[in-house]
Each structure stands twice: as C-alpha cells, then as structure tokens.
XYZ file of C-alpha atoms in Angstrom:
195
model
C -47.484 1.049 -40.886
C -43.780 1.511 -41.768
C -44.385 5.272 -41.931
C -45.519 5.318 -38.270
C -42.372 3.437 -37.197
C -40.143 5.916 -39.042
C -41.980 8.892 -37.509
C -41.717 7.336 -34.019
C -38.009 6.667 -34.554
C -37.467 10.248 -35.758
C -39.352 11.643 -32.732
C -37.307 9.467 -30.371
C -34.095 10.668 -32.037
C -35.125 14.314 -31.623
C -36.086 13.731 -28.002
C -32.757 12.085 -27.155
C -30.684 14.691 -28.989
C -32.378 17.501 -27.060
C -31.841 15.972 -23.612
C -29.850 18.030 -21.139
C -27.127 15.739 -19.837
C -25.853 18.356 -17.395
C -27.046 16.744 -14.171
C -25.431 19.499 -12.096
C -27.868 22.065 -13.471
C -30.795 19.716 -13.080
C -29.969 18.831 -9.497
C -29.075 22.401 -8.467
C -25.409 21.774 -7.685
C -22.951 24.618 -7.140
C -19.189 24.082 -6.916
C -16.997 26.472 -4.939
C -13.192 26.303 -4.698
C -11.849 27.156 -1.220
C -8.677 26.695 0.779
C -7.991 25.371 4.251
C -11.521 24.558 5.428
C -10.239 21.266 6.905
C -7.240 21.129 9.251
C -5.389 18.151 10.732
C -4.077 18.980 14.219
C -1.705 18.771 15.815
C 0.108 18.840 12.487
C 3.046 16.454 12.967
C 4.778 13.521 11.331
C 5.107 11.554 14.590
C 2.584 11.006 17.374
C 2.712 9.043 20.635
C 0.545 6.050 21.519
C -2.721 7.229 23.166
C -2.405 10.695 21.597
C -5.357 11.867 19.508
C -5.235 13.089 15.940
C -7.812 15.866 15.503
C -9.588 16.690 12.262
C -11.314 20.056 12.380
C -13.389 21.997 9.888
C -14.826 25.476 9.947
C -16.907 26.876 7.105
C -18.007 30.500 7.429
C -21.599 31.259 6.481
C -20.498 33.912 3.973
C -17.949 32.855 1.326
C -16.237 34.939 -1.314
C -16.170 33.372 -4.768
C -13.627 34.022 -7.475
C -15.212 36.066 -10.257
C -18.334 36.946 -8.239
C -18.996 40.390 -6.787
C -21.597 39.212 -4.281
C -20.457 36.817 -1.532
C -22.264 33.474 -1.239
C -24.555 33.096 1.792
C -24.443 29.338 2.308
C -27.358 29.201 4.758
C -29.739 31.103 2.463
C -28.569 29.222 -0.627
C -28.765 25.702 0.811
C -31.083 25.896 3.823
C -28.678 23.252 5.156
C -27.879 22.551 8.774
C -24.754 20.540 7.923
C -21.938 19.827 5.449
C -20.449 16.345 5.177
C -17.131 14.857 4.128
C -15.525 11.495 4.764
C -12.118 10.219 5.696
C -10.408 7.068 6.938
C -7.359 6.316 9.036
C -5.337 3.361 7.809
C -2.451 1.424 9.324
C 0.234 -0.287 7.276
C 0.551 -4.052 7.645
C 3.336 -5.223 5.329
C 2.275 -4.204 1.817
C -1.355 -3.693 2.853
C -3.185 -0.748 4.345
C -5.980 -1.649 6.760
C -8.663 0.751 7.948
C -8.397 1.410 11.691
C -11.678 1.163 13.552
C -12.241 2.256 17.156
C -15.372 2.283 19.298
C -17.438 5.462 19.471
C -16.662 5.905 23.174
C -12.922 6.204 22.334
C -13.468 9.107 19.917
C -13.409 12.679 21.225
C -16.396 14.350 19.545
C -15.976 18.070 20.305
C -18.109 19.695 17.561
C -20.384 18.399 14.832
C -21.551 14.865 14.225
C -19.799 11.644 13.281
C -20.852 8.355 11.739
C -18.142 5.852 12.645
C -18.106 2.831 10.337
C -15.582 1.584 7.761
C -14.798 5.253 7.245
C -15.600 8.364 9.247
C -18.485 10.454 7.915
C -18.017 13.929 9.342
C -20.896 16.347 9.818
C -20.002 20.035 10.060
C -23.059 21.356 11.866
C -24.246 24.955 11.666
C -23.536 26.886 14.883
C -25.553 30.151 15.015
C -23.316 31.649 17.733
C -20.271 31.562 15.434
C -22.304 31.853 12.198
C -20.334 28.937 10.737
C -20.443 25.189 10.129
C -18.077 23.434 12.560
C -16.525 20.016 13.135
C -13.833 18.788 15.535
C -13.112 15.139 16.314
C -10.118 13.489 17.972
C -9.237 9.981 16.785
C -7.202 7.910 19.287
C -3.898 6.445 18.137
C -3.769 3.216 20.136
C -0.774 1.296 18.785
C 2.623 2.065 17.233
C 3.069 1.834 13.496
C 2.912 3.629 10.164
C -0.393 5.334 9.398
C -2.084 7.510 6.831
C -5.257 9.550 6.786
C -7.127 9.415 3.507
C -9.856 11.619 2.113
C -9.964 9.335 -0.939
C -13.629 8.490 -0.499
C -14.487 12.033 -1.608
C -13.573 11.666 -5.273
C -10.612 11.365 -7.573
C -8.805 14.577 -6.661
C -5.679 14.071 -4.571
C -5.181 17.676 -3.503
C -8.749 18.715 -2.640
C -11.533 17.360 -0.444
C -15.198 17.696 -1.319
C -17.528 18.938 1.422
C -21.195 18.652 0.433
C -24.142 20.524 1.930
C -27.107 18.536 3.192
C -29.524 20.963 1.571
C -33.263 21.102 2.049
C -35.347 19.867 -0.902
C -35.532 22.433 -3.692
C -32.403 24.274 -2.515
C -28.968 24.369 -4.110
C -26.431 21.750 -3.003
C -23.100 23.476 -2.421
C -19.949 21.425 -3.023
C -16.926 23.018 -1.385
C -13.673 21.736 -2.856
C -11.043 22.632 -0.290
C -7.339 22.113 0.208
C -5.909 20.361 3.271
C -2.351 21.163 4.378
C 0.035 18.248 4.728
C -1.305 15.892 2.052
C 1.218 14.138 -0.164
C 0.970 13.892 -3.977
C -1.404 10.910 -3.626
C -3.737 12.728 -1.231
C -2.584 11.040 1.999
C -1.567 12.545 5.316
C 1.260 10.214 6.408
C 2.407 9.821 10.010
C 3.891 7.354 12.467
C 2.862 6.454 16.006
C 5.651 5.629 18.440
C 5.639 4.192 21.965
C-alpha cells in the first residue's frame, strides 16, 4: 500500500513540475508597446468652471510592432469591436483625494462607449469608416479646486496605460501599453479649476 502512495506522490510531483505557469500563452494574450494612443484635451494646467476635460483615444487597425516585419492587424487578430481602459477624476479635499462623480447626462459622449461608476470605463469602438477604434468623452468640471486624472486602475505602471481588446472567444487578446502626454512621475494628470 505504501508503494502506491509513493508512486501517486511521484506522479503528482511530475505533473506539477511540468505545468505551464505562463498564463499569457494559455489565454492568448499579446502585449504591444505604443505611444500616444490616449490624449487629454485641451491640454492645460488650468481650466474654468463648466469647461469640459476631454479624453480621446484613437487606435489604428494596423499597428507596427518593434522587431516585427509584418504589421499587426488588430481586427483580424482579435475579432474585437472595442478596446477598453479606465480612468478616474479626483478632487483634492485637504489631504484626501475623492473621486468626482457626475450624472451621465452631464457627460459629453462624442465617440465610443462609457460606463460611468466609481471610475470611468472607456470603450474605444471600432469605426469602419476610419478603420480605427475611437473614443472621445468630455467630463464637466463643475467646481473650483485642485484635481487629478488617474489611469491607476490599469495596473502598476505610472507612465503607461493598458488598453485591452474585448476579443471574441478563441481570438488573441491584445494589450496596448501606451504613453499619455502630461502625466507626472506618479502617473497623474494634475490640473486646477478656477472660477
């Protein structure tokens, strides 16, 4: 009987030691480094009350990759109709930063989709006419104060934002890690709103 236990333990050890712990390969993830896919506009350090801060994104269907001779066709690779990323706008209250929430009817949704909750979940939707994934939303700045826009919900990187494809089952999920101009060393876009 002891012999069976030792054989079972040996088999379990071999099984565990041969496991592939690379979930990215298992789940068909692809990571692509890009620059400037997300833009904050108008790009300023001071805004006026009732002005809107726009976050836009534009991802071309065909992307060049460093070290690859063939460009990446995102639509064929992912069969996705959208890419998502999240962000939040916070207002300083003493030593605390509080997330600013506004009603959906106050937000200017120009392109894409938006889930407005404790943070903003942006959807860059595929637009066949421009052959790109697009997003443009204006967030109203309703009261004076010190603010910051944070992409911190996207991971630990402070200088890049992750945009993830909503791929069809069985297709590769593309993760675009992109830079955003105007972020400080902690990954925040800082600004003030004045009367």
